[in-house]
PDB file of C-alpha atoms in Angstrom:
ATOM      1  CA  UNK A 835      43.215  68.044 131.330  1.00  0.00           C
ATOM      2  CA  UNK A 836      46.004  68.585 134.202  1.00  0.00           C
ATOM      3  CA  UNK A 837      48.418  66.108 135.075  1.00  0.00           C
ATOM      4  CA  UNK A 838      50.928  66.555 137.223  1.00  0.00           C
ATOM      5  CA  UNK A 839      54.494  64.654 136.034  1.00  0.00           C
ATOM      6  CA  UNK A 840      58.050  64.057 137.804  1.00  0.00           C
ATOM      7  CA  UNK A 841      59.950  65.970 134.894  1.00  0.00           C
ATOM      8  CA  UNK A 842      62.965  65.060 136.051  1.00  0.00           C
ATOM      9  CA  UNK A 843      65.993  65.883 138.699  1.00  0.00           C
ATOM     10  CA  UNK A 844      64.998  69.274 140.202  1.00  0.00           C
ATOM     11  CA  UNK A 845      62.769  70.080 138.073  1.00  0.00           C
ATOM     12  CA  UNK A 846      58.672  70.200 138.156  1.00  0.00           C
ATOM     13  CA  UNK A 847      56.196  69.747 135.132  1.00  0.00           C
ATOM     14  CA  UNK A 848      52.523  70.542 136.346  1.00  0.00           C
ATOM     15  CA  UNK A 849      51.129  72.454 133.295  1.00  0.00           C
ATOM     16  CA  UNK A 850      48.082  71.696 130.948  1.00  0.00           C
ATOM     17  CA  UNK A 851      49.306  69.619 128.084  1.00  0.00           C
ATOM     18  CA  UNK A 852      48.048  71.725 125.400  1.00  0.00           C
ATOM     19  CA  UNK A 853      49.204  74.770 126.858  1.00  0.00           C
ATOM     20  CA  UNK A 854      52.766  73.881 127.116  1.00  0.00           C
ATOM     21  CA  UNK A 855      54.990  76.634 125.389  1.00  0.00           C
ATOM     22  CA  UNK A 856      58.815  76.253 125.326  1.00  0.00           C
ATOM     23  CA  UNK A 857      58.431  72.759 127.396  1.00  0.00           C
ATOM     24  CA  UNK A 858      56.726  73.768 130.016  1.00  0.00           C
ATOM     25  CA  UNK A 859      59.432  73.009 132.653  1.00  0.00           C
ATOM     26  CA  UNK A 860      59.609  75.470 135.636  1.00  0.00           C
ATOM     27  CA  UNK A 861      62.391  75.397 137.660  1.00  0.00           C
ATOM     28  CA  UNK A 862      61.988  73.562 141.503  1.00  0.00           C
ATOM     29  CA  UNK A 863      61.604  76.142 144.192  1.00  0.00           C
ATOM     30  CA  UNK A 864      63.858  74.621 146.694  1.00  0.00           C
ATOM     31  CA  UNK A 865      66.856  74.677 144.428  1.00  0.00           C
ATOM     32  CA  UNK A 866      69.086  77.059 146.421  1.00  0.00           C
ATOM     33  CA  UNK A 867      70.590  80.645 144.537  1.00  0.00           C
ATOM     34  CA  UNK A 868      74.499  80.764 143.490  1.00  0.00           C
ATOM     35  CA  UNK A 869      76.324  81.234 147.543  1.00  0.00           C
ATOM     36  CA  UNK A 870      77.530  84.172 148.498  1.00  0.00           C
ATOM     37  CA  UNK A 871      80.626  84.301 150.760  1.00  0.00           C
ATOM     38  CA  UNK A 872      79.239  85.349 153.979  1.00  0.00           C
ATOM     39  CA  UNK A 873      81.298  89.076 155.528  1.00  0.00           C
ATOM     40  CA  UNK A 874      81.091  89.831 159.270  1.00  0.00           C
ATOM     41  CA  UNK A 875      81.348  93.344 160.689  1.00  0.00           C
ATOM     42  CA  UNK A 876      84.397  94.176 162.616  1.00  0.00           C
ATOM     43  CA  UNK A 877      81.718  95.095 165.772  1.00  0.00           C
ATOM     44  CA  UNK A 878      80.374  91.581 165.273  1.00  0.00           C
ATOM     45  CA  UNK A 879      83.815  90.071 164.859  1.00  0.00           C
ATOM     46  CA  UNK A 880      84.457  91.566 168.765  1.00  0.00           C
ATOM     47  CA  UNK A 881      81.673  91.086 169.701  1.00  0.00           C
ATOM     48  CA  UNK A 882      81.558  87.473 169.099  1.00  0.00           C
ATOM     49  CA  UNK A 883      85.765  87.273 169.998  1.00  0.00           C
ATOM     50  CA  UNK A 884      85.227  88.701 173.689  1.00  0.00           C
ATOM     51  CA  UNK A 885      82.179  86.278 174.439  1.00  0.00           C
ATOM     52  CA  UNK A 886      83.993  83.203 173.194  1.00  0.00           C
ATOM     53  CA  UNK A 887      87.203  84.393 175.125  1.00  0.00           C
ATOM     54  CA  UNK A 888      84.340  84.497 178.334  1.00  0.00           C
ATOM     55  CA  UNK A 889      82.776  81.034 177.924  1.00  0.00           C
ATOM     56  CA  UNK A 890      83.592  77.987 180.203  1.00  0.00           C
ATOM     57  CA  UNK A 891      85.052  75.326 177.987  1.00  0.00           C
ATOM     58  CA  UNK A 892      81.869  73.366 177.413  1.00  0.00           C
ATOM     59  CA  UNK A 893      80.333  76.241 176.311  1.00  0.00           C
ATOM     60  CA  UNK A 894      82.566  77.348 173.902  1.00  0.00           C
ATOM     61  CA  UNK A 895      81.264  75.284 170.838  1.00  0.00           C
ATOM     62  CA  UNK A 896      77.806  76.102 171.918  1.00  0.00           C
ATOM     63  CA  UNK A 897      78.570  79.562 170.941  1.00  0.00           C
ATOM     64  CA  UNK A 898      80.469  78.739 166.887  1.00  0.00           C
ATOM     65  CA  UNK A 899      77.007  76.780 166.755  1.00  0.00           C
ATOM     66  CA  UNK A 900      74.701  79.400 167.596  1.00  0.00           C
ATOM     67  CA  UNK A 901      76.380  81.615 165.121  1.00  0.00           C
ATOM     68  CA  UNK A 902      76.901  78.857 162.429  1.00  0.00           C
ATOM     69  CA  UNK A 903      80.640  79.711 162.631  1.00  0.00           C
ATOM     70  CA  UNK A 904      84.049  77.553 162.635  1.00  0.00           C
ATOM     71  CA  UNK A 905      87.037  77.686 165.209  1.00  0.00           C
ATOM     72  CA  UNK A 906      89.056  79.012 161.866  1.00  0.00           C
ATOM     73  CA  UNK A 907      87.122  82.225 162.542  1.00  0.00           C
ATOM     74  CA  UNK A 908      87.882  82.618 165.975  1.00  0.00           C
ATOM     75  CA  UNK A 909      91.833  82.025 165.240  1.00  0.00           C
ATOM     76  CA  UNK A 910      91.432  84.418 162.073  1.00  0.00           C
ATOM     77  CA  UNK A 911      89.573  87.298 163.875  1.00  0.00           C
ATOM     78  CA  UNK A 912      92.181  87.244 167.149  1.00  0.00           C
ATOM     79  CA  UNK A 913      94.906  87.361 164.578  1.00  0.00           C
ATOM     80  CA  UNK A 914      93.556  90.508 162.756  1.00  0.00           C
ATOM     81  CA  UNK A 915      92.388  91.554 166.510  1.00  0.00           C
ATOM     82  CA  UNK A 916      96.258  91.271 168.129  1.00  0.00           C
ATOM     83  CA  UNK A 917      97.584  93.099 164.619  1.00  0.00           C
ATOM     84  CA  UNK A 918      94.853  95.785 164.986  1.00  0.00           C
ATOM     85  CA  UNK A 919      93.367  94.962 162.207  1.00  0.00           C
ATOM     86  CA  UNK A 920      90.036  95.091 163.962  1.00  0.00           C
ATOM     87  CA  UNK A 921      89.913  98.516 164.899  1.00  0.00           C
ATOM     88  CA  UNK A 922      90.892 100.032 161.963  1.00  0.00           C
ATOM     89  CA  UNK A 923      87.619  98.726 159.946  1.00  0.00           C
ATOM     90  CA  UNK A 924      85.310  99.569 162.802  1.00  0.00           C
ATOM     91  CA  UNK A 925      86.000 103.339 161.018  1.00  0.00           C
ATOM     92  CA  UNK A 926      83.570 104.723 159.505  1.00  0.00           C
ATOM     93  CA  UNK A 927      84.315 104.352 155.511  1.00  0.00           C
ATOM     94  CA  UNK A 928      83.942 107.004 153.118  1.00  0.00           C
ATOM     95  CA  UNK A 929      86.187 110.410 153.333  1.00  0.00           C
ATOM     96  CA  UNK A 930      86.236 112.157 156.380  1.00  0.00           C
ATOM     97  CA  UNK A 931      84.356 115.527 157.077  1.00  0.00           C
ATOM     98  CA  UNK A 932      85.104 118.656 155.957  1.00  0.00           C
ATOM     99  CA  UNK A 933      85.847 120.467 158.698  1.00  0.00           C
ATOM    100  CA  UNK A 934      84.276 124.109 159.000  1.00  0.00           C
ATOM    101  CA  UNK A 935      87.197 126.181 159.044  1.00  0.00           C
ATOM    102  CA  UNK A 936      88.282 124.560 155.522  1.00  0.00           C
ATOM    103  CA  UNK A 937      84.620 125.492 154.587  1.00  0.00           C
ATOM    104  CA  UNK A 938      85.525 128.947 155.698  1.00  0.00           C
ATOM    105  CA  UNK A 939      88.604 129.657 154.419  1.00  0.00           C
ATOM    106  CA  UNK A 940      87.772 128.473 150.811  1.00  0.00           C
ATOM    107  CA  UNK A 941      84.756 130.292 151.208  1.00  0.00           C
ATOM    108  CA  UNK A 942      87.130 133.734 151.697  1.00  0.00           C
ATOM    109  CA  UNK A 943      89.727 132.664 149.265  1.00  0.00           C
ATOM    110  CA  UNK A 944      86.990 132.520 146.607  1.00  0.00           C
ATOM    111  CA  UNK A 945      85.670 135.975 147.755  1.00  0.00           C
ATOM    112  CA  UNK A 946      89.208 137.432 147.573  1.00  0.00           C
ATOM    113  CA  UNK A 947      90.074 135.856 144.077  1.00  0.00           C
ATOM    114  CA  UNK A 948      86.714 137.364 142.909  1.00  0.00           C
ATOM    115  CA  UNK A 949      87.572 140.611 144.452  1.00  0.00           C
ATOM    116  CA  UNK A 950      91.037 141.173 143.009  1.00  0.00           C
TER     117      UNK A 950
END
């Protein structure tokens, strides 16, 4: 026999009765994951900065609603943007290359050690 039964807030029981093994009780799909806080590339950031600055005044909010953002961005981002914040995190991250003639030279300085 299947019955299907309101188990409760956010919560769905639709299993056989006599197959029900630790309750039965699945979670409901449209219960949203723990939110994440949302991070914005410094390209984007720009990006999004120079076409607000562009926009006729009615179009302005048409723009923080297309991108689901708040004016607090936009006053954030030109702050970090007039300190050059901005263009220091458009670098690439990581170390930088090796350059070839450090390559080199370590490569002789290990052939003279060995040599001596």
């Amino acid at each position: 026999m299947t019955m299907a039964v309101p188990a409760g807030r956010g919560l769905v029981d639709d299993v056989r009765v006599d197959e029900r093994e630790g309750g039965g009780r699945r979670p409901d799909p449209e219960v949203e994951p723990k939110a994440r806080r949302r991070s914005f590339s410094a390209a984007y950031k720009l990006r999004i900065l120079n076409e607000y600055e562009a926009a006729p005044d009615g179009q302005k909010g048409a723009i923080l609603r297309r991108e689901n953002l708040y004016s607090a961005h936009i006053v954030e981002w030109r702050k970090a943007r007039e300190a050059g914040a901005l263009a220091g995190l458009s670098k690439p991250k990581g170390r930088p290359p090796v350059d070839d003639r450090d390559k080199e030279l370590e490569k002789l300085r290990a052939e003279k050690a060995k040599l001596e």
